[in-house]
Amino acid sequence: MSKLVPPHGSDVINELSLSGDHLIAELSKAESLPKITCSSREEGDIVMLGIGGFNPLDGFMGKADWKGVCDNMIMTNGLFWPIPVTLSTDDEDVQAGDEIAVVSGKSGDIIATMTVTEKYSIDKDHECKTVYKTTEDAHPGVVMVQAQGRYNLAGPIKVLSDGGFPAKYGDLYMTPMQTRTYFNDKGWKTIAAFQTRNPMHRSHEYLAKIAVEICDGVMIHSVLGGLKAGDIPADVRSEAISTLIDNYFVNNTVLQSGYPLDMRYAGPREALLHALFRQNYGCSHLIVGRDHAGVDDYYGPFDAHNIFDEIPEGSLVTQPLKIDWTFWCHECGGMSSMKTCPHKAESRVLLSGTKVRKMLSDGDDLPVEFSRPEVAKILQNYYASIKDEDKVEVKLSGHSAK
Amino acid sequence: MSKLVPPHGSDVINELSLSGDHLIAELSKAESLPKITCSSREEGDIVMLGIGGFNPLDGFMGKADWKGVCDNMIMTNGLFWPIPVTLSTDDEDVQAGDEIAVVSGKSGDIIATMTVTEKYSIDKDHECKTVYKTTEDAHPGVVMVQAQGRYNLAGPIKVLSDGGFPAKYGDLYMTPMQTRTYFNDKGWKTIAAFQTRNPMHRSHEYLAKIAVEICDGVMIHSVLGGLKAGDIPADVRSEAISTLIDNYFVNNTVLQSGYPLDMRYAGPREALLHALFRQNYGCSHLIVGRDHAGVDDYYGPFDAHNIFDEIPEGSLVTQPLKIDWTFWCHECGGMSSMKTCPHKAESRVLLSGTKVRKMLSDGDDLPVEFSRPEVAKILQNYYASIKDEDKVEVKLSGHSAK
């Protein structure tokens, strides 16, 4: 019997993806359906719905659910949900009652079919204000909402694509059913998810190791969907993380895996979504660091910690492991955090992302207190390999939400 | 409203100690009652009952409870309890229905009165086998049981003494009500207790800091009752711990405190008792290390971890933070544990207790990876101050349960 945390809002994971004959038949039928094209974020959501990561949703949200989620993080059926999951279009012809095919804006492939139950318009500023706490178009999540079509389409979907993730990432890409099987096979009951969109330096290793100390294992869970420009690509990141695991973690305490969503950079609301879908993946805990899923200064450093205390008890089974900013301190003689290191700032080895990227681009060694040499080498090689014009972009992207 | 864990088995802490006029009247009455003399372990239990640390017990256990606790860790009223709390005597005259006074074998003072509800004999070997997993008289807990009187006396008690702990230890000694008030005043909700009977080296600091990283605070909770011969005295230990806290912890993340029990060295069963009474003190977690509360090789290194999975769910609200053996590793370049360090044994700075005591006695410096210099200095001074014959005893007591 599994003792893993239950999926969110149901007893078993409900995968919306079709396979085998069902998939072939649906794809064939889909060819003749009216088509709408989806954005990268929407495609990530569709793939996530397909693998049960957004369990128990059966498709895209209608207006009442959209509003309930924006205003109170509650759907009309009482389900806790922190961020709207919606599909938009500018298509004037599609109407409630229609069956449609959803086409990937990236690949041009049909990736889902949907029975439209509702067509509605939203106040985009309202979504931005409630979910992102800002309407500024410097915020990448706001940009995504503002770029949506004039209408939202709601209804149950059938997912006809894996988004190409298994082909591209192989074993690194796992569905919630797969990670649950993995955890059960290992006999793990308590698993902390470590959310990352970056290679792991010693500060991240320290976070993951705290989790290993007190849980059965840690799942290092990378964003495989869209990122900001200038972020380290997923394959380089994954190689750097694998090298870290091989050299600095004990066997059978870590699983590296990835998930298909785009980052929304919604800070505290996204931290809740991160915990919610990690529950579907079977994780009992989510490591929530300083300014989790934030961008620039839109959120306070502990907003993503505090929001877990503000939601109704029982909203989520998966709980946060709240950890402060971490670093090496020379006076501590070890890794530490703002919560455990009482020493002066000058004793701490803290480098900005911009500084790190510049050092790596210039081929400089990172301090061993900041990054494992084996990891730094991989990142240096990456920066050495990219074109000069890319380097400039990378350097400039240090702080902004491009 | 407090959000601390509730006391064990009741909504509020029930202190059995009397104060003010009630105390004066009871002490006066007690003078004329038949007297029995208690052991050091029993005195610790009485003081603990007085301050509500053994909440919700109202006195010493009768035979059915003794048997239920030995066999299944359940009292007749359904309460979870892992170790018998009993009072013994060789007195032939005292009978059920008598009111008696209990006298400290150490101070000769009357420390409690008791209405005897039952007088019974036990199979001491049965208690040793079920609770201590051995009947060998090299086990200090077994020695205590075998040294008990022929009869056990059960019944509710009134506690008339604080055991001298507040006078001897001042603010270091806190009751469950006091620690709960302290935690509430600080706004802490999640507190991990760190059980110790030793000064804290870096391995212990690492355990406590893991707890600080993920909880609101840590309570370093020392045994102030009886120890094995050769252990560092409580005042020296407390000074060493205070120095560690002052130099290496952040303000308002640590409370150092102590409790009045003698160690029983019952390993896994005692780990459960340690969690149980920490629940009364308001702690949500108990750090449980390798061979917690064990002695020699009587228990497997993870018996005290595993037993928390073997008790019925809900037996305790306070949960274990299970952490493996910790140490500095040169290849990790930091503190680590058997669970997080993949490197070879030679890379790890591990010193036996015997070796540490010898180095300190000889005035040798401990490695900075093992002990903070400020802490080592205090211990060196202590060893320099004790008489030569004591030193010999200390040196010899490295591994045995004298």
Short mmCIF file of N, CA and C in Angstrom, two decimals, chain A residues 117-243:
data_model
loop_
_atom_site.label_atom_id
_atom_site.label_comp_id
_atom_site.label_asym_id
_atom_site.label_seq_id
_atom_site.Cartn_x
_atom_site.Cartn_y
_atom_site.Cartn_z
N THR A 117 -17.52 24.36 -23.79
CA THR A 117 -18.74 24.49 -22.98
C THR A 117 -19.07 25.95 -22.71
N GLU A 118 -18.10 26.83 -22.94
CA GLU A 118 -18.34 28.24 -22.60
C GLU A 118 -17.31 29.09 -23.35
N LYS A 119 -17.79 30.21 -23.88
CA LYS A 119 -16.89 31.20 -24.48
C LYS A 119 -17.14 32.51 -23.76
N TYR A 120 -16.08 33.10 -23.21
CA TYR A 120 -16.29 34.28 -22.38
C TYR A 120 -15.09 35.21 -22.48
N SER A 121 -15.34 36.43 -22.10
CA SER A 121 -14.23 37.38 -22.05
C SER A 121 -13.94 37.71 -20.60
N ILE A 122 -12.72 38.11 -20.35
CA ILE A 122 -12.31 38.42 -18.98
C ILE A 122 -11.73 39.83 -18.93
N ASP A 123 -11.69 40.34 -17.69
CA ASP A 123 -10.96 41.57 -17.41
C ASP A 123 -9.52 41.15 -17.13
N LYS A 124 -8.67 41.30 -18.15
CA LYS A 124 -7.29 40.83 -17.99
C LYS A 124 -6.56 41.53 -16.83
N ASP A 125 -6.86 42.82 -16.67
CA ASP A 125 -6.23 43.54 -15.56
C ASP A 125 -6.61 42.92 -14.21
N HIS A 126 -7.85 42.41 -14.14
CA HIS A 126 -8.28 41.80 -12.88
C HIS A 126 -7.44 40.55 -12.58
N GLU A 127 -7.21 39.73 -13.62
CA GLU A 127 -6.37 38.55 -13.42
C GLU A 127 -4.95 38.96 -13.01
N CYS A 128 -4.43 39.98 -13.68
CA CYS A 128 -3.07 40.43 -13.35
C CYS A 128 -2.98 40.96 -11.93
N LYS A 129 -3.96 41.76 -11.55
CA LYS A 129 -3.93 42.36 -10.21
C LYS A 129 -4.05 41.30 -9.11
N THR A 130 -4.96 40.35 -9.31
CA THR A 130 -5.21 39.39 -8.25
C THR A 130 -4.13 38.31 -8.20
N VAL A 131 -3.70 37.84 -9.35
CA VAL A 131 -2.76 36.71 -9.39
C VAL A 131 -1.32 37.18 -9.34
N TYR A 132 -1.02 38.22 -10.14
CA TYR A 132 0.38 38.68 -10.26
C TYR A 132 0.67 39.90 -9.40
N LYS A 133 -0.35 40.49 -8.82
CA LYS A 133 -0.21 41.66 -7.94
C LYS A 133 0.33 42.88 -8.67
N THR A 134 0.27 42.86 -9.99
CA THR A 134 0.76 44.00 -10.76
C THR A 134 0.15 43.94 -12.16
N THR A 135 0.02 45.09 -12.79
CA THR A 135 -0.38 45.11 -14.20
C THR A 135 0.75 45.64 -15.07
N GLU A 136 1.94 45.80 -14.50
CA GLU A 136 3.08 46.33 -15.26
C GLU A 136 3.53 45.35 -16.33
N ASP A 137 3.76 45.88 -17.53
CA ASP A 137 4.12 44.96 -18.60
C ASP A 137 5.61 44.61 -18.60
N ALA A 138 6.32 45.00 -17.54
CA ALA A 138 7.67 44.48 -17.34
C ALA A 138 7.62 43.09 -16.70
N HIS A 139 6.46 42.72 -16.23
CA HIS A 139 6.31 41.40 -15.57
C HIS A 139 5.98 40.35 -16.64
N PRO A 140 6.80 39.30 -16.74
CA PRO A 140 6.60 38.33 -17.83
C PRO A 140 5.28 37.57 -17.74
N GLY A 141 4.77 37.38 -16.54
CA GLY A 141 3.46 36.72 -16.41
C GLY A 141 2.34 37.62 -16.89
N VAL A 142 2.46 38.89 -16.59
CA VAL A 142 1.48 39.88 -17.05
C VAL A 142 1.48 39.93 -18.58
N VAL A 143 2.69 39.92 -19.14
CA VAL A 143 2.81 39.94 -20.61
C VAL A 143 2.02 38.78 -21.22
N MET A 144 2.16 37.60 -20.60
CA MET A 144 1.45 36.43 -21.12
C MET A 144 -0.07 36.62 -21.08
N VAL A 145 -0.55 37.17 -19.97
CA VAL A 145 -2.01 37.37 -19.85
C VAL A 145 -2.48 38.41 -20.86
N GLN A 146 -1.73 39.51 -20.96
CA GLN A 146 -2.15 40.58 -21.87
C GLN A 146 -2.09 40.14 -23.33
N ALA A 147 -1.21 39.17 -23.62
CA ALA A 147 -1.08 38.68 -25.00
C ALA A 147 -2.16 37.67 -25.36
N GLN A 148 -2.98 37.28 -24.38
CA GLN A 148 -4.04 36.29 -24.66
C GLN A 148 -5.05 36.86 -25.66
N GLY A 149 -5.79 35.95 -26.29
CA GLY A 149 -6.85 36.36 -27.20
C GLY A 149 -7.99 37.06 -26.47
N ARG A 150 -8.95 37.56 -27.28
CA ARG A 150 -10.07 38.32 -26.71
C ARG A 150 -11.03 37.44 -25.90
N TYR A 151 -11.06 36.13 -26.23
CA TYR A 151 -12.01 35.23 -25.59
C TYR A 151 -11.26 34.09 -24.88
N ASN A 152 -11.85 33.60 -23.81
CA ASN A 152 -11.40 32.34 -23.22
C ASN A 152 -12.39 31.24 -23.60
N LEU A 153 -11.86 30.07 -23.85
CA LEU A 153 -12.70 28.91 -24.16
C LEU A 153 -12.56 27.90 -23.03
N ALA A 154 -13.71 27.45 -22.50
CA ALA A 154 -13.69 26.47 -21.42
C ALA A 154 -14.21 25.15 -21.91
N GLY A 155 -13.80 24.09 -21.23
CA GLY A 155 -14.36 22.77 -21.52
C GLY A 155 -13.36 21.66 -21.30
N PRO A 156 -13.89 20.43 -21.28
CA PRO A 156 -13.02 19.26 -21.10
C PRO A 156 -12.17 19.02 -22.34
N ILE A 157 -10.96 18.55 -22.09
CA ILE A 157 -10.06 18.30 -23.22
C ILE A 157 -9.60 16.84 -23.25
N LYS A 158 -9.22 16.42 -24.44
CA LYS A 158 -8.48 15.17 -24.62
C LYS A 158 -7.10 15.56 -25.14
N VAL A 159 -6.07 15.07 -24.52
CA VAL A 159 -4.71 15.50 -24.88
C VAL A 159 -4.10 14.46 -25.82
N LEU A 160 -3.59 14.98 -26.95
CA LEU A 160 -3.13 14.11 -28.03
C LEU A 160 -1.63 14.21 -28.26
N SER A 161 -0.92 14.86 -27.36
CA SER A 161 0.51 15.08 -27.55
C SER A 161 1.22 15.05 -26.21
N ASP A 162 2.46 14.60 -26.23
CA ASP A 162 3.29 14.67 -25.02
C ASP A 162 4.20 15.88 -25.06
N GLY A 163 3.94 16.77 -26.05
CA GLY A 163 4.73 17.99 -26.14
C GLY A 163 6.16 17.77 -26.60
N GLY A 164 6.49 16.54 -26.97
CA GLY A 164 7.85 16.24 -27.40
C GLY A 164 8.84 16.09 -26.24
N PHE A 165 8.33 16.17 -25.01
CA PHE A 165 9.25 16.13 -23.86
C PHE A 165 9.95 14.77 -23.70
N PRO A 166 9.22 13.64 -23.82
CA PRO A 166 9.92 12.35 -23.66
C PRO A 166 11.01 12.17 -24.72
N ALA A 167 10.73 12.57 -25.96
CA ALA A 167 11.74 12.42 -27.01
C ALA A 167 12.95 13.30 -26.73
N LYS A 168 12.67 14.52 -26.27
CA LYS A 168 13.76 15.47 -26.06
C LYS A 168 14.57 15.19 -24.80
N TYR A 169 13.88 14.78 -23.74
CA TYR A 169 14.56 14.66 -22.44
C TYR A 169 14.71 13.23 -21.94
N GLY A 170 14.11 12.26 -22.62
CA GLY A 170 14.28 10.87 -22.21
C GLY A 170 13.78 10.62 -20.79
N ASP A 171 14.60 9.89 -20.02
CA ASP A 171 14.20 9.50 -18.67
C ASP A 171 14.07 10.68 -17.72
N LEU A 172 14.63 11.82 -18.10
CA LEU A 172 14.54 13.00 -17.24
C LEU A 172 13.09 13.47 -17.11
N TYR A 173 12.31 13.19 -18.14
CA TYR A 173 10.91 13.62 -18.14
C TYR A 173 10.05 12.50 -17.57
N MET A 174 9.39 12.77 -16.46
CA MET A 174 8.56 11.75 -15.83
C MET A 174 7.18 12.31 -15.54
N THR A 175 6.16 11.45 -15.69
CA THR A 175 4.80 11.86 -15.36
C THR A 175 4.55 11.62 -13.88
N PRO A 176 3.50 12.21 -13.34
CA PRO A 176 3.17 11.95 -11.93
C PRO A 176 3.02 10.46 -11.63
N MET A 177 2.40 9.71 -12.53
CA MET A 177 2.27 8.27 -12.30
C MET A 177 3.65 7.63 -12.23
N GLN A 178 4.57 8.08 -13.06
CA GLN A 178 5.92 7.50 -13.07
C GLN A 178 6.71 7.85 -11.82
N THR A 179 6.61 9.11 -11.37
CA THR A 179 7.36 9.44 -10.15
C THR A 179 6.76 8.72 -8.95
N ARG A 180 5.44 8.58 -8.92
CA ARG A 180 4.80 7.84 -7.82
C ARG A 180 5.28 6.38 -7.80
N THR A 181 5.36 5.78 -8.98
CA THR A 181 5.85 4.40 -9.05
C THR A 181 7.30 4.33 -8.58
N TYR A 182 8.10 5.31 -9.02
CA TYR A 182 9.50 5.37 -8.61
C TYR A 182 9.61 5.46 -7.08
N PHE A 183 8.85 6.37 -6.49
CA PHE A 183 8.92 6.55 -5.03
C PHE A 183 8.47 5.27 -4.32
N ASN A 184 7.41 4.67 -4.81
CA ASN A 184 6.93 3.44 -4.18
C ASN A 184 7.96 2.33 -4.29
N ASP A 185 8.59 2.22 -5.45
CA ASP A 185 9.61 1.18 -5.63
C ASP A 185 10.78 1.38 -4.67
N LYS A 186 11.13 2.64 -4.43
CA LYS A 186 12.24 2.93 -3.53
C LYS A 186 11.82 2.80 -2.06
N GLY A 187 10.51 2.73 -1.82
CA GLY A 187 10.04 2.71 -0.44
C GLY A 187 10.03 4.07 0.22
N TRP A 188 10.13 5.12 -0.61
CA TRP A 188 10.11 6.48 -0.04
C TRP A 188 8.67 6.87 0.29
N LYS A 189 8.49 7.52 1.41
CA LYS A 189 7.17 8.05 1.76
C LYS A 189 7.19 9.57 1.81
N THR A 190 8.28 10.12 2.34
CA THR A 190 8.38 11.58 2.41
C THR A 190 9.41 12.04 1.39
N ILE A 191 8.95 12.86 0.47
CA ILE A 191 9.81 13.35 -0.61
C ILE A 191 9.63 14.86 -0.70
N ALA A 192 10.74 15.57 -0.70
CA ALA A 192 10.67 17.02 -0.91
C ALA A 192 11.00 17.32 -2.36
N ALA A 193 10.19 18.16 -2.98
CA ALA A 193 10.49 18.61 -4.34
C ALA A 193 11.33 19.88 -4.25
N PHE A 194 12.39 19.91 -5.05
CA PHE A 194 13.19 21.13 -5.19
C PHE A 194 12.95 21.67 -6.59
N GLN A 195 12.26 22.79 -6.63
CA GLN A 195 11.90 23.45 -7.88
C GLN A 195 13.10 24.23 -8.39
N THR A 196 13.49 24.02 -9.64
CA THR A 196 14.58 24.85 -10.13
C THR A 196 14.44 25.15 -11.61
N ARG A 197 14.92 26.30 -11.99
CA ARG A 197 15.05 26.65 -13.39
C ARG A 197 16.48 27.04 -13.69
N ASN A 198 17.37 26.75 -12.74
CA ASN A 198 18.77 27.12 -12.86
C ASN A 198 19.66 25.93 -12.55
N PRO A 199 20.92 25.97 -12.96
CA PRO A 199 21.87 24.97 -12.48
C PRO A 199 21.97 25.13 -10.96
N MET A 200 22.47 24.11 -10.29
CA MET A 200 22.53 24.18 -8.84
C MET A 200 23.95 24.51 -8.36
N HIS A 201 24.03 25.61 -7.62
CA HIS A 201 25.28 25.95 -6.95
C HIS A 201 25.20 25.42 -5.52
N ARG A 202 26.20 25.77 -4.72
CA ARG A 202 26.22 25.17 -3.38
C ARG A 202 25.03 25.58 -2.54
N SER A 203 24.53 26.79 -2.77
CA SER A 203 23.36 27.23 -1.99
C SER A 203 22.15 26.33 -2.27
N HIS A 204 22.00 25.93 -3.54
CA HIS A 204 20.88 25.05 -3.90
C HIS A 204 21.13 23.63 -3.39
N GLU A 205 22.38 23.20 -3.47
CA GLU A 205 22.74 21.89 -2.94
C GLU A 205 22.39 21.82 -1.46
N TYR A 206 22.69 22.90 -0.75
CA TYR A 206 22.41 22.95 0.70
C TYR A 206 20.90 22.79 0.95
N LEU A 207 20.08 23.50 0.18
CA LEU A 207 18.62 23.37 0.32
C LEU A 207 18.20 21.92 0.11
N ALA A 208 18.70 21.32 -0.97
CA ALA A 208 18.31 19.94 -1.29
C ALA A 208 18.80 18.98 -0.21
N LYS A 209 19.98 19.26 0.36
CA LYS A 209 20.52 18.34 1.36
C LYS A 209 19.78 18.44 2.69
N ILE A 210 19.32 19.63 3.03
CA ILE A 210 18.47 19.74 4.22
C ILE A 210 17.26 18.83 4.03
N ALA A 211 16.70 18.85 2.83
CA ALA A 211 15.53 18.00 2.54
C ALA A 211 15.90 16.52 2.65
N VAL A 212 17.07 16.15 2.13
CA VAL A 212 17.48 14.74 2.21
C VAL A 212 17.68 14.33 3.67
N GLU A 213 18.22 15.25 4.46
CA GLU A 213 18.45 14.90 5.88
C GLU A 213 17.15 14.49 6.57
N ILE A 214 16.06 15.16 6.24
CA ILE A 214 14.84 14.93 7.03
C ILE A 214 13.75 14.18 6.27
N CYS A 215 13.91 13.99 4.96
CA CYS A 215 12.93 13.23 4.19
C CYS A 215 13.58 11.95 3.66
N ASP A 216 12.76 11.08 3.08
CA ASP A 216 13.33 9.86 2.49
C ASP A 216 14.14 10.20 1.24
N GLY A 217 13.73 11.22 0.53
CA GLY A 217 14.46 11.59 -0.68
C GLY A 217 14.06 12.97 -1.16
N VAL A 218 14.78 13.45 -2.15
CA VAL A 218 14.47 14.75 -2.73
C VAL A 218 14.28 14.56 -4.24
N MET A 219 13.30 15.24 -4.80
CA MET A 219 13.14 15.25 -6.26
C MET A 219 13.56 16.64 -6.75
N ILE A 220 14.66 16.68 -7.48
CA ILE A 220 15.09 17.94 -8.10
C ILE A 220 14.30 18.07 -9.39
N HIS A 221 13.41 19.03 -9.42
CA HIS A 221 12.37 19.08 -10.44
C HIS A 221 12.52 20.36 -11.26
N SER A 222 12.96 20.19 -12.49
CA SER A 222 13.31 21.32 -13.34
C SER A 222 12.17 21.72 -14.25
N VAL A 223 12.08 23.01 -14.49
CA VAL A 223 11.20 23.55 -15.51
C VAL A 223 11.77 23.13 -16.88
N LEU A 224 10.96 22.44 -17.68
CA LEU A 224 11.38 22.11 -19.04
C LEU A 224 10.64 22.95 -20.07
N GLY A 225 9.66 23.71 -19.61
CA GLY A 225 8.93 24.61 -20.50
C GLY A 225 9.68 25.92 -20.68
N GLY A 226 8.95 26.93 -21.10
CA GLY A 226 9.58 28.20 -21.44
C GLY A 226 10.13 28.95 -20.25
N LEU A 227 11.25 29.63 -20.50
CA LEU A 227 11.94 30.41 -19.48
C LEU A 227 12.15 31.81 -20.01
N LYS A 228 12.78 32.64 -19.21
CA LYS A 228 13.20 33.95 -19.67
C LYS A 228 14.41 33.78 -20.57
N ALA A 229 14.57 34.73 -21.48
CA ALA A 229 15.78 34.74 -22.30
C ALA A 229 17.00 34.86 -21.40
N GLY A 230 18.09 34.19 -21.77
CA GLY A 230 19.31 34.30 -20.99
C GLY A 230 19.44 33.24 -19.93
N ASP A 231 18.35 32.52 -19.62
CA ASP A 231 18.47 31.43 -18.66
C ASP A 231 19.28 30.30 -19.31
N ILE A 232 19.95 29.54 -18.46
CA ILE A 232 20.74 28.40 -18.94
C ILE A 232 19.79 27.36 -19.55
N PRO A 233 20.07 26.86 -20.76
CA PRO A 233 19.16 25.89 -21.38
C PRO A 233 19.03 24.61 -20.54
N ALA A 234 17.90 23.94 -20.73
CA ALA A 234 17.58 22.79 -19.89
C ALA A 234 18.61 21.67 -19.99
N ASP A 235 19.18 21.43 -21.18
CA ASP A 235 20.11 20.31 -21.29
C ASP A 235 21.41 20.59 -20.55
N VAL A 236 21.87 21.83 -20.59
CA VAL A 236 23.09 22.20 -19.86
C VAL A 236 22.82 22.14 -18.36
N ARG A 237 21.68 22.69 -17.98
CA ARG A 237 21.30 22.68 -16.58
C ARG A 237 21.24 21.25 -16.06
N SER A 238 20.61 20.40 -16.84
CA SER A 238 20.43 19.02 -16.43
C SER A 238 21.77 18.29 -16.29
N GLU A 239 22.69 18.58 -17.21
CA GLU A 239 24.02 17.95 -17.11
C GLU A 239 24.75 18.44 -15.85
N ALA A 240 24.61 19.73 -15.58
CA ALA A 240 25.27 20.29 -14.39
C ALA A 240 24.68 19.67 -13.12
N ILE A 241 23.37 19.49 -13.11
CA ILE A 241 22.73 18.91 -11.93
C ILE A 241 23.13 17.44 -11.78
N SER A 242 23.17 16.70 -12.89
CA SER A 242 23.59 15.30 -12.83
C SER A 242 24.99 15.16 -12.27
N THR A 243 25.86 16.06 -12.69
CA THR A 243 27.25 16.02 -12.21
C THR A 243 27.30 16.29 -10.72
#
